[in-house]
Amino acid sequence: MSAKNSVNISFSVNGENFDDVTVPTRQHLADYLRSQGLTGTHLGCEQGACGACTIELDGVAVRSCLVLASQANGSSITTVEGFDDEIMEKVKNNFLKHNAFQCGFCSPGMLMTTKEIISSKKKLSRDEIRAEISGNYCRCTGYQSIVDAIEESINEIN
Amino acid sequence: MDDIKVNQNPKLGSMDRPNSYIGRSLPRENAKKHLEGGGQFVDDLVLPRMLHVAFLRSPFAHAEMKSINVEVAKTSPGVFDVYTAKEIDEYCKPWVGTLGHLGEMRSPEQTPLAEKIVRWQGEPIAVVIANNRAQAEDALEVIEVDWEEKDAQVDMETALDDNAVVIHPELGNNLFWTRTVNQGDVNQAFKASHAVVETTLDFARHTGVTLESRGIVADWNKAEGKITIYHNGQAPHMMQHIIAKHLEVNEGLVRIVSRDVGGSFGIKVHVYPDEMAAAAISKKLGRPIKFIADRLESFTTDIHARCHKISGKLGVDKKGKILAMEINDLSGIGPFSMYPRTSAIETNQVLNLSGAPYIIPNYKAVGTVVFQNKTPMCQYRAVGHPIAVAITEALVDKAATKIGINLHEIRKKNFIPDNAYPNKTPSGVPLEDLSHQASMDKLLNMMNIDDIEKQKESNLAKGVLTGYGVIAMCEVTNPSPLFYGVGGAHISSQDGASIRLEGSGAIHLSSSITEQGQGTEAIMKQIAADQLGVSMDSVRVTLGDTDATPYGGGTWASRGAGIGGEAVLKAARTLKENILDIAAAIMQTDKNSLDVENNTVIRKNGGEGITLQQLAETVYYRGHELPKGTNPELLATASFLIEGIPFVFTNSAMGCKISIDQDTGIVKIDKFWAVEDCGTQINPKLVEEQIKGGVIQGIGGALFEECVYDDQGNMQNATMADYLVPMAYEMPDIIVDHVTTNSGRSIIGAKGAGEAGTGGAPAVIMNAINNALNQLGKEVVSQPITPEKILKALGKI
């Protein structure tokens, strides 16, 4: 890779520092993360429509297919592999309890959106939960069990 | 969903005993990896020296390649090589998508890459092999093709006209397959009918939109002469045969591994040109090759489904008893019949299934399947059901309205009675163990139609159009060899399970059924632990690896629980017998005085038992302690298949209430109810999830989903932003209940449950919308039922 086609950046992922790493300038963040073995971040459409690749970038849920890796310079990133705090453990247990996933391909993005919902501290109705997750596509469940899991998580945590 | 409250199947024993897991809504502990980002999908796999491929695909629906120049592309950065049809054909023999048991099918040979003529937009013509996908895509940009565009036959309705573009000139016309079913004398019966109703319905093309796209990593090991294919498919042993046959590799040296699969719904059970090319390239180069379809490739090359126009006619006597039904279905399948299942099956199912819940003494059905220059069409979840159920139930509603009886009354009047099985569909297909009457009664109790009728009236006064629908249907599940094998396809209808007690006391189970998220692994564990008398956490399951599992069909047509589950049950029972034989020898007692509970062989009358670990240690490590002649077999294998009938049918009743905004044409689904009779439920929560997920997919087809083409055969909406799928906000909560009629074909008694939602929802949504529109004397007859179509029906645009 010639110099003009790459850039050196530093950031952290799930608390691990990536210092002065070389990334292709055109590579999106999801591809970079996956190339590092962080394959929990999934790619469904690569145009920001399906939500599967949603990650947390400096505290905000973003589509990692719409962010260039180079834009993550200086950022703190959380992916599904980094969900080990008490709150997300509760959320994951509720997803399991309600079978809020079948194939599991949408789950990392769905959990990331759920994290944002929980962080907002709002008591949401089922319809409001449905609106919040309407940017995350799931072909398997029909969404009802996901709404069940998020509803129970809100009641339990907030 | 709660556990089953009463013993649903006496053949399975009491639910009060220890380790009773069948019938319980246990969580899928094994699937928790997906919540940790720990799934192992094909694209997650990286192998040493792996290369990536990208395909140059036809931009036209029908064209001739005058010339193609790949020389510049070969010099593009990171490119290893570029191939066209010639290079790939050397390593992959062509295939033909026909079967022998359904009358004449005509479809030409198909090769991985088109050589001269392209016949759909998206057909692959060249492949770049490079260090990564991005570099491969760069090189696609500099391949030069001199195209001569040809007229495209896009519209299926003109495909058999004299002036149609003949897509395969050697066939003379665009006919792929046709079938006529004729039972009784419909003409005579229509003459004798008090009322005859007719309608014609259109079903647009839609597609599976699995969130994980199709993918393959092919790894040819020259030293062993063995190819390993990591593939997100549904039928590993079918693929093993296909790869062996077309790559000319000893079938025993083909290993197919299907790890986690991100949704399939029938999309991933077919043979695709790009995947075959990737496998061929691996064999040519002796290096691992990865192909992962991007979303554009998914929309233009994953099989499409539906694409039907069907007209129907129903004759009833003055009390509403059905005397005759006639349907005529036309379907367009793209330029090739898919391999190896063929693209005839959806139409065949329409002919088989129409009218299936009812006694219809005179029935005629004609199906015509034609070629066209669009993406190939083939079997997708609920194959044929949406069309068969929608035409039947639309006609039944029309007949009820015409003679002035209730929508549910006409159905109840015509159902094959629950006590009249075995019986047959109007087309002559055998039916067993169904419960349309009980299911409809249960549905009506849930719905409270009197209340809905009142709401309809009061809402109409406020300008809101409210409507409801009720439907009944049969669902094809658990297919026998009469589905594919009889026609010459190497698709196993039998499935196997192998189960062993290991030295640690752990149970290992392997099955030829695969997992795509339905919960296969969980239910297999439940059956094994339940039948053996061990805890759930002592069972480990291996699926999706032709080197490690018994031979079998895999997961499609809702066959996992009913066929694969029965094999697990049989194997577990055999292993338990073996364990008890050995324990009786060790414990110096009569086998009949022993049982297995909580991983321990117990004495039924009390006294000290031995753990399975102790028993296994004795057998494996201290076999000399066993009495001479003891059979030390702690491995049992069993198989199961359905014999004598084509399918084990499930039945379902569904209802919904909708309201229509007359200004926007937007339909809101207020309530949706489903009653399913799938026999024994191994895990009721997972059954419920199949119904709910299936219904939402059906609603997608009914209201949103369409592969839109222009008249040149260009797909207009091949992105996830443009192709509408159901998202959470528009979707209702669904209320599910069950009737239980066990299948008499197996001990476990389970029928399938994966198709009904997708097969029935389009009919009940359409009927509910028309129930609402009928108040103004209007109707819709075309799916997806978009706001535009509703506004047109209302005369607003």
CSV table of N, CA, C and O in Angstrom, one decimal, chain A residues 26 34 39-40 42-47 49-50 52 80-81 89 92-93 95-99 101-108 111 126-127 130-131 133-137 139-145, chain B residues 27-29 31-32 34-37 41 43-44 134 138 207-209 211-212 261-263 265 295 380 516-517 685-686 689-690 692-693 696-697 705 719-721 725-729 731-734:
chain,number,residue,atom,x,y,z
A,26,ARG,N,-9.5,4.1,2.3
A,26,ARG,CA,-10.9,3.9,1.8
A,26,ARG,C,-11.6,2.8,2.6
A,26,ARG,O,-12.7,2.5,2.4
A,34,ARG,N,-13.2,-6.1,11.6
A,34,ARG,CA,-13.3,-7.5,11.2
A,34,ARG,C,-12.0,-8.1,10.9
A,34,ARG,O,-11.7,-9.2,11.2
A,39,THR,N,-14.9,-10.2,14.8
A,39,THR,CA,-15.9,-10.5,13.8
A,39,THR,C,-17.3,-10.5,14.3
A,39,THR,O,-18.3,-10.9,13.6
A,40,GLY,N,-17.5,-10.1,15.5
A,40,GLY,CA,-18.9,-9.9,16.1
A,40,GLY,C,-19.6,-8.8,15.4
A,40,GLY,O,-20.9,-8.8,15.4
A,42,HIS,N,-21.1,-7.4,12.3
A,42,HIS,CA,-21.5,-8.1,11.0
A,42,HIS,C,-21.9,-7.0,10.0
A,42,HIS,O,-22.3,-5.9,10.3
A,43,LEU,N,-21.7,-7.4,8.7
A,43,LEU,CA,-22.1,-6.6,7.6
A,43,LEU,C,-23.3,-7.2,6.9
A,43,LEU,O,-23.2,-8.3,6.4
A,44,GLY,N,-24.4,-6.4,6.8
A,44,GLY,CA,-25.5,-6.9,6.1
A,44,GLY,C,-25.8,-6.2,4.8
A,44,GLY,O,-26.3,-6.8,3.9
A,45,CYS,N,-25.5,-4.9,4.7
A,45,CYS,CA,-25.8,-4.2,3.5
A,45,CYS,C,-24.7,-3.2,3.0
A,45,CYS,O,-24.7,-2.9,1.9
A,46,GLU,N,-23.9,-2.8,3.9
A,46,GLU,CA,-22.8,-1.8,3.6
A,46,GLU,C,-23.3,-0.5,3.0
A,46,GLU,O,-22.6,0.1,2.3
A,47,GLN,N,-24.5,-0.2,3.4
A,47,GLN,CA,-25.0,1.1,3.0
A,47,GLN,C,-25.8,1.8,4.1
A,47,GLN,O,-26.6,2.7,3.9
A,49,ALA,N,-28.3,0.7,5.9
A,49,ALA,CA,-29.8,0.4,6.0
A,49,ALA,C,-30.2,-0.7,6.9
A,49,ALA,O,-31.3,-0.6,7.5
A,50,CYS,N,-29.3,-1.6,7.2
A,50,CYS,CA,-29.8,-2.8,8.0
A,50,CYS,C,-29.4,-2.8,9.5
A,50,CYS,O,-30.0,-3.5,10.3
A,52,ALA,N,-26.9,-4.0,11.1
A,52,ALA,CA,-26.1,-5.1,11.7
A,52,ALA,C,-24.8,-4.7,12.2
A,52,ALA,O,-24.3,-5.3,13.1
A,80,VAL,N,-19.6,-5.5,20.1
A,80,VAL,CA,-20.3,-6.5,20.9
A,80,VAL,C,-19.4,-7.3,21.8
A,80,VAL,O,-19.8,-7.7,22.9
A,81,GLU,N,-18.2,-7.5,21.4
A,81,GLU,CA,-17.2,-8.3,22.2
A,81,GLU,C,-16.9,-7.6,23.5
A,81,GLU,O,-16.4,-8.2,24.4
A,89,GLU,N,-25.0,-7.4,30.6
A,89,GLU,CA,-25.2,-8.8,31.0
A,89,GLU,C,-26.7,-9.1,31.2
A,89,GLU,O,-27.3,-10.1,30.8
A,92,LYS,N,-28.4,-9.1,27.8
A,92,LYS,CA,-28.1,-10.3,27.1
A,92,LYS,C,-29.0,-11.5,27.7
A,92,LYS,O,-29.5,-12.3,26.9
A,93,ASN,N,-29.1,-11.5,29.0
A,93,ASN,CA,-29.9,-12.6,29.6
A,93,ASN,C,-31.3,-12.4,29.2
A,93,ASN,O,-32.0,-13.4,29.0
A,95,PHE,N,-32.4,-11.1,26.3
A,95,PHE,CA,-32.4,-11.6,24.9
A,95,PHE,C,-32.5,-13.1,24.9
A,95,PHE,O,-33.2,-13.7,24.1
A,96,LEU,N,-31.7,-13.8,25.7
A,96,LEU,CA,-31.7,-15.2,25.7
A,96,LEU,C,-33.1,-15.7,26.2
A,96,LEU,O,-33.7,-16.6,25.6
A,97,LYS,N,-33.6,-15.2,27.3
A,97,LYS,CA,-34.8,-15.6,27.9
A,97,LYS,C,-36.0,-15.5,26.9
A,97,LYS,O,-36.8,-16.4,26.9
A,98,HIS,N,-36.0,-14.4,26.2
A,98,HIS,CA,-37.1,-14.2,25.2
A,98,HIS,C,-36.9,-14.8,23.8
A,98,HIS,O,-37.7,-14.6,22.9
A,99,ASN,N,-35.7,-15.4,23.7
A,99,ASN,CA,-35.3,-15.9,22.4
A,99,ASN,C,-35.4,-14.7,21.4
A,99,ASN,O,-36.0,-14.8,20.3
A,101,PHE,N,-33.6,-13.5,19.3
A,101,PHE,CA,-32.7,-13.7,18.1
A,101,PHE,C,-32.9,-15.2,17.6
A,101,PHE,O,-33.2,-16.0,18.5
A,102,GLN,N,-32.8,-15.4,16.4
A,102,GLN,CA,-32.7,-16.7,15.9
A,102,GLN,C,-31.3,-17.0,15.3
A,102,GLN,O,-30.5,-17.6,16.0
A,103,CYS,N,-31.0,-16.5,14.1
A,103,CYS,CA,-29.7,-16.8,13.5
A,103,CYS,C,-28.6,-16.0,14.2
A,103,CYS,O,-27.4,-16.4,14.1
A,104,GLY,N,-28.9,-14.9,14.8
A,104,GLY,CA,-27.9,-14.2,15.6
A,104,GLY,C,-27.1,-13.2,14.8
A,104,GLY,O,-26.3,-12.5,15.3
A,105,PHE,N,-27.4,-13.1,13.5
A,105,PHE,CA,-26.6,-12.1,12.7
A,105,PHE,C,-27.0,-10.7,13.0
A,105,PHE,O,-26.1,-9.8,12.9
A,106,CYS,N,-28.2,-10.4,13.3
A,106,CYS,CA,-28.6,-9.0,13.7
A,106,CYS,C,-28.2,-8.6,15.1
A,106,CYS,O,-28.3,-7.5,15.5
A,107,SER,N,-28.0,-9.7,15.9
A,107,SER,CA,-27.9,-9.4,17.4
A,107,SER,C,-26.9,-8.4,17.8
A,107,SER,O,-27.2,-7.6,18.7
A,108,PRO,N,-25.7,-8.4,17.3
A,108,PRO,CA,-24.7,-7.4,17.8
A,108,PRO,C,-25.2,-6.0,17.6
A,108,PRO,O,-25.1,-5.1,18.5
A,111,LEU,N,-28.2,-5.3,19.9
A,111,LEU,CA,-27.8,-5.1,21.3
A,111,LEU,C,-27.2,-3.7,21.4
A,111,LEU,O,-27.4,-3.0,22.5
A,126,ARG,N,-44.1,-0.1,24.2
A,126,ARG,CA,-43.7,-1.1,23.2
A,126,ARG,C,-43.7,-0.4,21.8
A,126,ARG,O,-42.7,-0.7,21.1
A,127,ASP,N,-44.6,0.5,21.5
A,127,ASP,CA,-44.5,1.2,20.2
A,127,ASP,C,-43.3,2.0,20.1
A,127,ASP,O,-42.7,2.1,19.1
A,130,ARG,N,-40.4,-0.2,19.5
A,130,ARG,CA,-40.4,-0.6,18.0
A,130,ARG,C,-39.9,0.6,17.2
A,130,ARG,O,-39.1,0.3,16.2
A,131,ALA,N,-40.2,1.8,17.5
A,131,ALA,CA,-39.7,2.9,16.7
A,131,ALA,C,-38.2,3.0,16.9
A,131,ALA,O,-37.4,3.3,15.9
A,133,ILE,N,-36.0,0.7,17.5
A,133,ILE,CA,-35.2,-0.4,16.8
A,133,ILE,C,-35.6,-0.5,15.3
A,133,ILE,O,-35.2,-1.5,14.6
A,134,SER,N,-36.3,0.5,14.8
A,134,SER,CA,-36.8,0.4,13.4
A,134,SER,C,-35.6,0.6,12.4
A,134,SER,O,-35.9,0.5,11.2
A,135,GLY,N,-34.4,0.9,12.9
A,135,GLY,CA,-33.3,0.9,12.0
A,135,GLY,C,-32.5,-0.4,12.0
A,135,GLY,O,-31.4,-0.4,11.4
A,136,ASN,N,-32.9,-1.4,12.7
A,136,ASN,CA,-32.2,-2.6,12.7
A,136,ASN,C,-33.1,-3.7,12.1
A,136,ASN,O,-34.2,-4.0,12.7
A,137,TYR,N,-32.6,-4.3,11.1
A,137,TYR,CA,-33.4,-5.3,10.3
A,137,TYR,C,-33.2,-6.7,11.0
A,137,TYR,O,-32.0,-7.1,11.2
A,139,ARG,N,-34.6,-10.6,10.0
A,139,ARG,CA,-35.5,-11.4,9.2
A,139,ARG,C,-36.2,-12.5,9.9
A,139,ARG,O,-37.2,-13.1,9.5
A,140,CYS,N,-35.6,-13.0,11.0
A,140,CYS,CA,-36.0,-14.2,11.6
A,140,CYS,C,-37.2,-14.1,12.6
A,140,CYS,O,-38.1,-14.8,12.6
A,141,THR,N,-37.1,-13.1,13.5
A,141,THR,CA,-37.9,-13.2,14.7
A,141,THR,C,-39.3,-12.5,14.5
A,141,THR,O,-40.2,-12.8,15.2
A,142,GLY,N,-39.4,-11.6,13.6
A,142,GLY,CA,-40.6,-10.8,13.5
A,142,GLY,C,-40.7,-9.7,14.5
A,142,GLY,O,-41.7,-9.0,14.7
A,143,TYR,N,-39.6,-9.5,15.3
A,143,TYR,CA,-39.3,-8.4,16.2
A,143,TYR,C,-40.0,-8.5,17.6
A,143,TYR,O,-39.6,-7.9,18.5
A,144,GLN,N,-41.1,-9.3,17.7
A,144,GLN,CA,-41.9,-9.3,18.9
A,144,GLN,C,-41.1,-9.7,20.1
A,144,GLN,O,-41.1,-9.1,21.2
A,145,SER,N,-40.3,-10.8,19.9
A,145,SER,CA,-39.5,-11.2,21.1
A,145,SER,C,-38.3,-10.2,21.4
A,145,SER,O,-37.9,-10.2,22.6
B,27,PRO,N,-34.6,-22.0,27.3
B,27,PRO,CA,-33.8,-21.0,26.5
B,27,PRO,C,-32.7,-21.8,25.7
B,27,PRO,O,-32.2,-22.8,26.2
B,28,ARG,N,-32.2,-21.2,24.6
B,28,ARG,CA,-31.2,-21.8,23.8
B,28,ARG,C,-29.8,-21.4,24.4
B,28,ARG,O,-29.2,-20.5,23.8
B,29,GLU,N,-29.4,-22.0,25.4
B,29,GLU,CA,-28.1,-21.7,26.1
B,29,GLU,C,-27.0,-21.7,25.0
B,29,GLU,O,-26.1,-20.9,25.1
B,31,ALA,N,-26.9,-20.9,22.1
B,31,ALA,CA,-26.9,-19.8,21.1
B,31,ALA,C,-26.5,-18.5,21.8
B,31,ALA,O,-26.4,-17.5,21.1
B,32,LYS,N,-26.1,-18.6,23.0
B,32,LYS,CA,-25.7,-17.3,23.7
B,32,LYS,C,-24.5,-16.7,23.1
B,32,LYS,O,-24.2,-15.5,23.2
B,34,HIS,N,-24.1,-15.9,20.2
B,34,HIS,CA,-24.4,-14.8,19.3
B,34,HIS,C,-24.6,-13.5,20.0
B,34,HIS,O,-24.5,-12.4,19.4
B,35,LEU,N,-24.8,-13.5,21.3
B,35,LEU,CA,-24.9,-12.3,22.1
B,35,LEU,C,-23.5,-11.8,22.6
B,35,LEU,O,-23.4,-10.7,23.2
B,36,GLU,N,-22.5,-12.6,22.3
B,36,GLU,CA,-21.2,-12.3,22.7
B,36,GLU,C,-20.4,-11.9,21.4
B,36,GLU,O,-19.1,-11.7,21.5
B,37,GLY,N,-21.0,-11.9,20.3
B,37,GLY,CA,-20.2,-11.7,19.0
B,37,GLY,C,-19.4,-12.9,18.7
B,37,GLY,O,-18.4,-12.8,18.0
B,41,PHE,N,-19.6,-17.3,11.4
B,41,PHE,CA,-20.2,-17.2,10.1
B,41,PHE,C,-19.1,-17.4,9.0
B,41,PHE,O,-17.9,-17.2,9.3
B,43,ASP,N,-18.1,-15.6,6.6
B,43,ASP,CA,-17.2,-14.5,6.3
B,43,ASP,C,-16.2,-14.2,7.5
B,43,ASP,O,-15.2,-13.5,7.3
B,44,ASP,N,-16.4,-14.9,8.6
B,44,ASP,CA,-15.5,-14.7,9.7
B,44,ASP,C,-14.3,-15.6,9.6
B,44,ASP,O,-13.3,-15.5,10.3
B,134,ALA,N,-11.7,-5.8,-2.1
B,134,ALA,CA,-11.7,-4.5,-2.6
B,134,ALA,C,-10.8,-4.4,-3.9
B,134,ALA,O,-11.2,-3.8,-4.9
B,138,ASP,N,-11.9,-3.5,-7.7
B,138,ASP,CA,-11.2,-2.5,-8.5
B,138,ASP,C,-10.9,-3.0,-9.9
B,138,ASP,O,-11.1,-2.3,-10.9
B,207,THR,N,-37.9,-11.7,-2.6
B,207,THR,CA,-36.8,-12.5,-2.3
B,207,THR,C,-36.5,-12.6,-0.8
B,207,THR,O,-37.2,-12.0,0.0
B,208,GLY,N,-35.5,-13.5,-0.5
B,208,GLY,CA,-35.4,-13.9,0.9
B,208,GLY,C,-34.7,-12.8,1.9
B,208,GLY,O,-35.1,-12.7,3.0
B,209,VAL,N,-33.8,-12.0,1.3
B,209,VAL,CA,-33.1,-11.0,2.1
B,209,VAL,C,-32.6,-11.5,3.4
B,209,VAL,O,-32.9,-11.0,4.5
B,211,LEU,N,-30.2,-11.7,6.2
B,211,LEU,CA,-29.3,-10.7,6.7
B,211,LEU,C,-27.8,-11.0,6.4
B,211,LEU,O,-27.0,-10.2,5.9
B,212,GLU,N,-27.4,-12.3,6.6
B,212,GLU,CA,-26.1,-12.7,6.1
B,212,GLU,C,-26.3,-13.2,4.7
B,212,GLU,O,-27.1,-14.0,4.4
B,261,VAL,N,-25.2,-20.0,10.3
B,261,VAL,CA,-25.8,-19.5,9.1
B,261,VAL,C,-26.8,-18.4,9.5
B,261,VAL,O,-27.7,-18.5,10.3
B,262,GLY,N,-26.6,-17.2,8.8
B,262,GLY,CA,-27.3,-16.0,9.2
B,262,GLY,C,-28.7,-15.9,8.5
B,262,GLY,O,-28.9,-14.9,7.7
B,263,GLY,N,-29.5,-16.9,8.7
B,263,GLY,CA,-30.8,-16.9,8.0
B,263,GLY,C,-30.7,-17.6,6.6
B,263,GLY,O,-29.7,-17.4,6.0
B,265,PHE,N,-34.1,-19.5,4.9
B,265,PHE,CA,-35.4,-19.5,4.4
B,265,PHE,C,-35.6,-20.1,3.0
B,265,PHE,O,-36.4,-19.7,2.2
B,295,ARG,N,-24.7,-6.9,-1.1
B,295,ARG,CA,-26.1,-6.8,-1.1
B,295,ARG,C,-26.7,-6.7,-2.5
B,295,ARG,O,-27.8,-7.2,-2.7
B,380,TYR,N,-38.6,-20.8,-1.9
B,380,TYR,CA,-38.3,-19.9,-0.8
B,380,TYR,C,-39.4,-20.3,0.3
B,380,TYR,O,-40.5,-20.8,-0.1
B,516,GLN,N,-30.0,-22.9,11.3
B,516,GLN,CA,-29.9,-21.6,10.8
B,516,GLN,C,-30.6,-20.6,11.7
B,516,GLN,O,-31.0,-19.5,11.3
B,517,GLY,N,-30.8,-21.0,13.0
B,517,GLY,CA,-31.4,-20.1,14.0
B,517,GLY,C,-32.7,-20.6,14.5
B,517,GLY,O,-33.2,-20.0,15.4
B,685,LYS,N,-41.7,-22.4,22.9
B,685,LYS,CA,-41.3,-21.1,22.7
B,685,LYS,C,-40.7,-21.0,21.2
B,685,LYS,O,-40.9,-20.0,20.5
B,686,LEU,N,-39.9,-22.0,20.9
B,686,LEU,CA,-39.3,-22.0,19.5
B,686,LEU,C,-40.3,-22.2,18.4
B,686,LEU,O,-40.2,-21.6,17.4
B,689,GLU,N,-41.9,-18.9,18.0
B,689,GLU,CA,-41.0,-18.0,17.2
B,689,GLU,C,-41.0,-18.2,15.8
B,689,GLU,O,-40.9,-17.3,14.9
B,690,GLN,N,-41.2,-19.5,15.4
B,690,GLN,CA,-41.3,-19.9,14.0
B,690,GLN,C,-42.6,-19.3,13.4
B,690,GLN,O,-42.6,-18.7,12.3
B,692,LYS,N,-44.4,-16.6,14.6
B,692,LYS,CA,-44.3,-15.2,14.6
B,692,LYS,C,-43.4,-14.6,13.5
B,692,LYS,O,-43.8,-13.8,12.7
B,693,GLY,N,-42.2,-15.2,13.4
B,693,GLY,CA,-41.2,-14.8,12.3
B,693,GLY,C,-41.8,-15.1,11.0
B,693,GLY,O,-41.6,-14.3,10.0
B,696,ILE,N,-44.5,-12.5,10.0
B,696,ILE,CA,-44.0,-11.2,9.6
B,696,ILE,C,-43.4,-11.3,8.2
B,696,ILE,O,-43.6,-10.4,7.4
B,697,GLN,N,-42.8,-12.4,7.8
B,697,GLN,CA,-42.3,-12.6,6.5
B,697,GLN,C,-43.4,-12.6,5.5
B,697,GLN,O,-43.4,-12.1,4.4
B,705,GLU,N,-43.0,-6.2,-0.1
B,705,GLU,CA,-41.8,-6.6,-0.8
B,705,GLU,C,-42.1,-6.9,-2.3
B,705,GLU,O,-43.0,-7.6,-2.6
B,719,THR,N,-31.4,-2.4,-3.5
B,719,THR,CA,-30.7,-2.0,-2.3
B,719,THR,C,-31.7,-2.2,-1.1
B,719,THR,O,-32.9,-2.2,-1.3
B,720,MET,N,-31.1,-2.3,0.0
B,720,MET,CA,-31.9,-2.4,1.2
B,720,MET,C,-32.6,-1.1,1.6
B,720,MET,O,-33.5,-1.1,2.4
B,721,ALA,N,-32.2,0.0,1.0
B,721,ALA,CA,-32.9,1.2,1.2
B,721,ALA,C,-34.2,1.3,0.3
B,721,ALA,O,-35.1,2.0,0.6
B,725,VAL,N,-38.5,-4.1,3.4
B,725,VAL,CA,-38.8,-5.3,4.2
B,725,VAL,C,-39.5,-4.9,5.5
B,725,VAL,O,-39.5,-3.7,5.8
B,726,PRO,N,-40.1,-5.8,6.2
B,726,PRO,CA,-40.8,-5.4,7.4
B,726,PRO,C,-39.8,-5.0,8.5
B,726,PRO,O,-38.8,-5.7,8.7
B,727,MET,N,-40.0,-3.8,9.0
B,727,MET,CA,-39.2,-3.3,10.1
B,727,MET,C,-40.1,-3.3,11.4
B,727,MET,O,-41.3,-3.4,11.3
B,728,ALA,N,-39.4,-3.1,12.5
B,728,ALA,CA,-40.2,-3.3,13.8
B,728,ALA,C,-41.4,-2.4,13.9
B,728,ALA,O,-42.4,-2.8,14.4
B,729,TYR,N,-41.3,-1.2,13.5
B,729,TYR,CA,-42.3,-0.2,13.8
B,729,TYR,C,-43.7,-0.5,13.2
B,729,TYR,O,-44.7,-0.3,13.8
B,731,MET,N,-44.8,-3.5,12.4
B,731,MET,CA,-45.3,-4.8,12.6
B,731,MET,C,-46.1,-5.0,13.9
B,731,MET,O,-45.8,-4.3,14.9
B,732,PRO,N,-47.1,-5.8,13.9
B,732,PRO,CA,-47.9,-6.0,15.1
B,732,PRO,C,-47.3,-7.1,16.0
B,732,PRO,O,-46.5,-7.9,15.6
B,733,ASP,N,-47.8,-7.1,17.3
B,733,ASP,CA,-47.6,-8.3,18.1
B,733,ASP,C,-48.6,-9.4,17.6
B,733,ASP,O,-49.7,-9.0,17.1
B,734,ILE,N,-48.2,-10.6,17.6
B,734,ILE,CA,-49.0,-11.7,17.1
B,734,ILE,C,-49.4,-12.6,18.2
B,734,ILE,O,-48.5,-12.9,19.1
